[in-house]
Amino acid sequence: MRIDIVTIFPEIAEGPLRSSIMGRAGEAGIVDVRFHDLREYTTGKHRKADDLPYGGGPGMVMKPEPFFAAVEELKTEGAKVIFLTPQGKPFRQAKAVDLSKESHLIFLCGHYEGVDHRVVEALVDEEISIGDYVLTNGTLAAAVVVDAIVRLVPGVVGDERSIEEESFSGDGSRLEAPHYTRPAEFRGMEVPPVLLSGNHAEIEKWRRQMAEERTRANRPDLLGEE
Ligand code: ADE
């Protein structure tokens, strides 16, 4: 899978995506993540990437030309172009699963008040938001989305059961049950005895029950209760 990230701050995405599991996926050649400085696609003496908004209002708007130049250079047949914006569709695990099957994704990251809307209209296949809050820059959001997608690509996560059994997988309606490791007793707090029992049916039952309780406490919306 190839991924291109186009941003005026490539270093914001490079840190997280070159470390740990994401870094190893790149080194192993499972994914090819490329970082592009949008300024490289600007023209003129001042390499200007933004300008004042038509119609007035606060802040600056990112100019269309460098985004068009970047996409025209990077796009391959069948590539999907994604724009990160708080105005996008909410990002969910099911979308990460869909996108993990693509062969080429191009992420465009905004900054300031926004990006000239002709970019969205002419270049973008999907607008994605990572949540109902506003970041200073879409690059952090791109790193989040890329991480969620890449870990689903076969071979990236060592034990693929951890992907099958996690929160939001399957029908997406339950959070995961809590996990424990050694020691069995720590500062007076004991690991639930059922987990030490070796009784797999009972462990499974306990996990389902805990998943239900945690979902009710933290995400009643997933149970249709809010
Ligand atoms: N850019 C700024 N805020 C964002 C968000 N919540 N999701 C995606 N891109 C963004």
Short mmCIF file of C-alpha atoms and ligand atoms in Angstrom, two decimals:
data_model
loop_
_atom_site.label_atom_id
_atom_site.label_comp_id
_atom_site.label_asym_id
_atom_site.label_seq_id
_atom_site.Cartn_x
_atom_site.Cartn_y
_atom_site.Cartn_z
CA MET A 1 0.00 0.00 0.00
CA ARG A 2 1.25 3.45 -0.87
CA ILE A 3 0.32 6.52 1.17
CA ASP A 4 1.19 10.13 0.35
CA ILE A 5 0.71 12.86 2.94
CA VAL A 6 0.68 16.43 1.63
CA THR A 7 1.06 19.12 4.31
CA ILE A 8 2.93 22.30 5.16
CA PHE A 9 4.17 20.46 8.28
CA PRO A 10 5.46 17.02 7.19
CA GLU A 11 7.36 16.67 10.47
CA ILE A 12 4.09 16.48 12.42
CA ALA A 13 3.19 13.22 10.64
CA GLU A 14 6.72 11.87 10.27
CA GLY A 15 7.30 11.47 14.03
CA PRO A 16 4.39 9.12 14.77
CA LEU A 17 4.44 7.31 11.42
CA ARG A 18 8.17 6.56 11.46
CA SER A 19 8.12 5.13 15.00
CA SER A 20 7.18 1.80 16.51
CA ILE A 21 4.79 -0.45 14.58
CA MET A 22 4.21 2.12 11.80
CA GLY A 23 7.96 2.58 11.32
CA ARG A 24 8.53 -1.17 11.15
CA ALA A 25 5.71 -1.59 8.60
CA GLY A 26 7.55 0.90 6.40
CA GLU A 27 10.95 -0.75 6.88
CA ALA A 28 9.41 -4.16 6.09
CA GLY A 29 8.06 -2.74 2.81
CA ILE A 30 4.44 -3.53 3.72
CA VAL A 31 3.52 0.13 3.37
CA ASP A 32 5.27 2.97 1.58
CA VAL A 33 4.41 6.21 3.38
CA ARG A 34 5.73 9.37 1.72
CA PHE A 35 5.69 12.84 3.23
CA HIS A 36 5.43 15.91 0.99
CA ASP A 37 5.95 19.54 1.90
CA LEU A 38 3.11 21.51 0.28
CA ARG A 39 5.48 24.48 -0.04
CA GLU A 40 7.46 22.53 -2.62
CA TYR A 41 4.40 22.86 -4.86
CA THR A 42 4.01 26.61 -4.42
CA THR A 43 5.31 29.04 -7.00
CA GLY A 44 6.48 32.64 -6.87
CA LYS A 45 9.18 34.34 -4.87
CA HIS A 46 7.40 34.07 -1.54
CA ARG A 47 6.20 30.47 -1.91
CA LYS A 48 2.85 31.59 -0.55
CA ALA A 49 0.50 28.78 0.48
CA ASP A 50 -2.36 30.92 1.85
CA ASP A 51 -4.25 34.14 1.20
CA LEU A 52 -7.07 36.32 2.55
CA PRO A 53 -10.61 34.91 2.40
CA TYR A 54 -12.97 36.22 -0.26
CA GLY A 55 -16.00 37.72 1.46
CA GLY A 56 -13.95 38.69 4.51
CA GLY A 57 -13.70 37.01 7.89
CA PRO A 58 -10.91 35.95 10.21
CA GLY A 59 -7.81 33.99 9.31
CA MET A 60 -6.28 32.85 6.07
CA VAL A 61 -7.37 30.32 3.45
CA MET A 62 -5.00 27.88 1.79
CA LYS A 63 -4.56 28.50 -1.90
CA PRO A 64 -5.73 25.89 -4.42
CA GLU A 65 -2.74 25.85 -6.81
CA PRO A 66 -0.23 23.89 -4.67
CA PHE A 67 -2.83 21.19 -3.83
CA PHE A 68 -3.69 20.78 -7.50
CA ALA A 69 0.01 20.57 -8.44
CA ALA A 70 0.67 17.99 -5.71
CA VAL A 71 -2.28 15.75 -6.60
CA GLU A 72 -1.52 15.98 -10.32
CA GLU A 73 2.04 14.83 -9.64
CA LEU A 74 1.27 12.11 -7.09
CA LYS A 75 -1.99 10.56 -8.25
CA THR A 76 -1.90 7.10 -9.75
CA GLU A 77 -4.74 5.19 -11.42
CA GLY A 78 -7.35 4.31 -8.79
CA ALA A 79 -5.76 6.38 -6.00
CA LYS A 80 -8.17 7.83 -3.44
CA VAL A 81 -7.74 11.43 -2.28
CA ILE A 82 -8.75 12.19 1.30
CA PHE A 83 -9.02 15.61 2.89
CA LEU A 84 -8.82 15.95 6.68
CA THR A 85 -11.23 18.54 8.01
CA PRO A 86 -13.55 19.05 10.99
CA GLN A 87 -16.31 19.38 8.36
CA GLY A 88 -15.69 15.81 7.15
CA LYS A 89 -17.56 12.59 7.89
CA PRO A 90 -16.71 11.12 11.32
CA PHE A 91 -13.87 8.58 11.10
CA ARG A 92 -14.85 5.14 12.39
CA GLN A 93 -13.23 1.69 12.53
CA ALA A 94 -15.40 0.50 9.61
CA LYS A 95 -13.92 3.25 7.43
CA ALA A 96 -10.40 2.26 8.53
CA VAL A 97 -11.19 -1.32 7.45
CA ASP A 98 -12.44 -0.14 4.03
CA LEU A 99 -9.46 2.12 3.41
CA SER A 100 -6.96 -0.58 4.50
CA LYS A 101 -7.94 -2.47 1.31
CA GLU A 102 -6.97 0.40 -1.02
CA SER A 103 -3.66 0.36 -2.86
CA HIS A 104 -2.95 4.10 -2.90
CA LEU A 105 -4.22 6.85 -0.61
CA ILE A 106 -3.34 10.54 -0.80
CA PHE A 107 -4.01 12.65 2.29
CA LEU A 108 -4.36 16.42 1.96
CA CYS A 109 -3.96 18.37 5.19
CA GLY A 110 -5.37 21.82 5.80
CA HIS A 111 -4.27 24.62 8.07
CA TYR A 112 -5.61 28.06 9.04
CA GLU A 113 -9.33 28.69 8.54
CA GLY A 114 -9.53 26.16 5.76
CA VAL A 115 -8.69 25.34 2.21
CA ASP A 116 -10.08 26.88 -0.99
CA HIS A 117 -13.20 24.81 -1.63
CA ARG A 118 -12.28 24.11 -5.25
CA VAL A 119 -9.73 21.65 -3.83
CA VAL A 120 -12.55 19.70 -2.18
CA GLU A 121 -14.81 19.91 -5.20
CA ALA A 122 -12.29 18.93 -7.85
CA LEU A 123 -9.68 16.74 -6.15
CA VAL A 124 -11.11 15.10 -3.06
CA ASP A 125 -12.92 11.75 -2.93
CA GLU A 126 -13.63 11.78 0.80
CA GLU A 127 -13.60 14.36 3.59
CA ILE A 128 -12.81 12.86 7.00
CA SER A 129 -13.00 14.32 10.51
CA ILE A 130 -11.39 12.53 13.47
CA GLY A 131 -13.79 14.07 15.98
CA ASP A 132 -15.91 17.01 16.99
CA TYR A 133 -13.09 19.36 17.93
CA VAL A 134 -10.84 21.62 15.93
CA LEU A 135 -7.09 21.02 15.65
CA THR A 136 -4.63 23.67 14.48
CA ASN A 137 -3.71 21.49 11.53
CA GLY A 138 -5.05 18.47 9.68
CA THR A 139 -1.66 16.73 9.73
CA LEU A 140 -2.17 15.33 13.21
CA ALA A 141 -5.54 14.01 12.04
CA ALA A 142 -3.88 12.42 8.98
CA ALA A 143 -1.37 10.65 11.24
CA VAL A 144 -4.24 9.29 13.35
CA VAL A 145 -6.17 8.05 10.31
CA VAL A 146 -3.07 6.53 8.66
CA ASP A 147 -2.13 4.70 11.87
CA ALA A 148 -5.64 3.24 12.18
CA ILE A 149 -5.57 2.09 8.54
CA VAL A 150 -2.02 0.74 8.36
CA ARG A 151 -2.32 -1.46 11.45
CA LEU A 152 -5.13 -3.31 9.63
CA VAL A 153 -2.94 -4.16 6.64
CA PRO A 154 -2.02 -7.86 6.89
CA GLY A 155 1.43 -8.40 8.39
CA VAL A 156 1.65 -5.08 10.24
CA VAL A 157 0.35 -6.20 13.65
CA GLY A 158 2.06 -9.37 14.90
CA ASP A 159 -0.90 -11.28 16.32
CA GLU A 160 -3.95 -10.61 14.18
CA ARG A 161 -6.28 -11.85 16.89
CA SER A 162 -5.68 -8.50 18.61
CA ILE A 163 -7.40 -6.88 15.63
CA GLU A 164 -10.32 -9.31 15.53
CA GLU A 165 -11.13 -9.01 19.23
CA GLU A 166 -10.70 -5.29 19.80
CA SER A 167 -13.20 -2.52 20.46
CA PHE A 168 -15.29 -1.40 17.46
CA SER A 169 -14.48 -4.55 15.47
CA GLY A 170 -17.22 -6.98 14.43
CA ASP A 171 -20.54 -5.16 14.62
CA GLY A 172 -18.76 -2.29 16.39
CA SER A 173 -21.21 -2.14 19.25
CA ARG A 174 -19.06 -3.12 22.26
CA LEU A 175 -15.90 -1.83 23.88
CA GLU A 176 -13.26 -4.36 24.84
CA ALA A 177 -13.17 -6.04 28.25
CA PRO A 178 -10.36 -4.92 30.60
CA HIS A 179 -6.95 -6.62 30.47
CA TYR A 180 -4.61 -7.71 33.28
CA THR A 181 -1.07 -9.09 33.47
CA ARG A 182 1.29 -10.16 36.26
CA PRO A 183 1.52 -9.70 39.19
CA ALA A 184 -1.75 -11.35 40.27
CA GLU A 185 -1.85 -8.98 43.24
CA PHE A 186 -0.54 -5.42 43.08
CA ARG A 187 -0.85 -2.89 45.94
CA GLY A 188 -3.75 -4.85 47.35
CA MET A 189 -5.59 -4.97 44.01
CA GLU A 190 -6.29 -8.46 42.72
CA VAL A 191 -6.74 -9.70 39.19
CA PRO A 192 -10.31 -11.05 38.80
CA PRO A 193 -9.98 -14.74 39.85
CA VAL A 194 -11.87 -16.03 36.79
CA LEU A 195 -8.92 -14.97 34.61
CA LEU A 196 -6.64 -17.30 36.62
CA SER A 197 -9.12 -20.19 36.54
CA GLY A 198 -8.17 -21.65 33.16
CA ASN A 199 -11.90 -22.06 32.43
CA HIS A 200 -12.19 -20.60 28.96
CA ALA A 201 -15.97 -20.65 28.80
CA GLU A 202 -16.17 -18.72 32.08
CA ILE A 203 -13.47 -16.29 30.94
CA GLU A 204 -15.36 -15.63 27.72
CA LYS A 205 -18.59 -15.07 29.66
CA TRP A 206 -16.83 -12.66 32.07
CA ARG A 207 -15.32 -10.74 29.15
CA ARG A 208 -18.69 -10.35 27.45
CA GLN A 209 -20.21 -9.11 30.69
CA MET A 210 -17.41 -6.62 31.34
CA ALA A 211 -17.56 -5.40 27.74
CA GLU A 212 -21.25 -4.72 28.23
CA GLU A 213 -20.65 -2.87 31.53
CA ARG A 214 -17.84 -0.74 30.18
CA THR A 215 -19.85 0.13 27.10
CA ARG A 216 -22.82 1.11 29.24
CA ALA A 217 -20.62 3.29 31.48
CA ASN A 218 -18.44 4.96 28.84
CA ARG A 219 -20.32 4.73 25.55
CA PRO A 220 -24.06 4.30 26.09
CA ASP A 221 -24.51 5.71 22.56
CA LEU A 222 -23.10 2.44 21.14
CA LEU A 223 -25.94 0.56 22.85
CA GLY A 224 -28.51 2.99 21.53
CA GLU A 225 -29.13 4.18 25.09
CA GLU A 226 -28.30 7.81 24.76
N1 ADE B 1 -8.35 19.52 11.05
C1 ADE B 1 -8.63 20.28 12.14
N2 ADE B 1 -9.43 19.63 12.99
C2 ADE B 1 -9.68 18.40 12.44
C3 ADE B 1 -10.45 17.28 12.82
N3 ADE B 1 -11.15 17.26 13.96
N4 ADE B 1 -10.47 16.21 12.01
C4 ADE B 1 -9.79 16.22 10.84
N5 ADE B 1 -9.05 17.26 10.42
C5 ADE B 1 -8.99 18.35 11.20
#
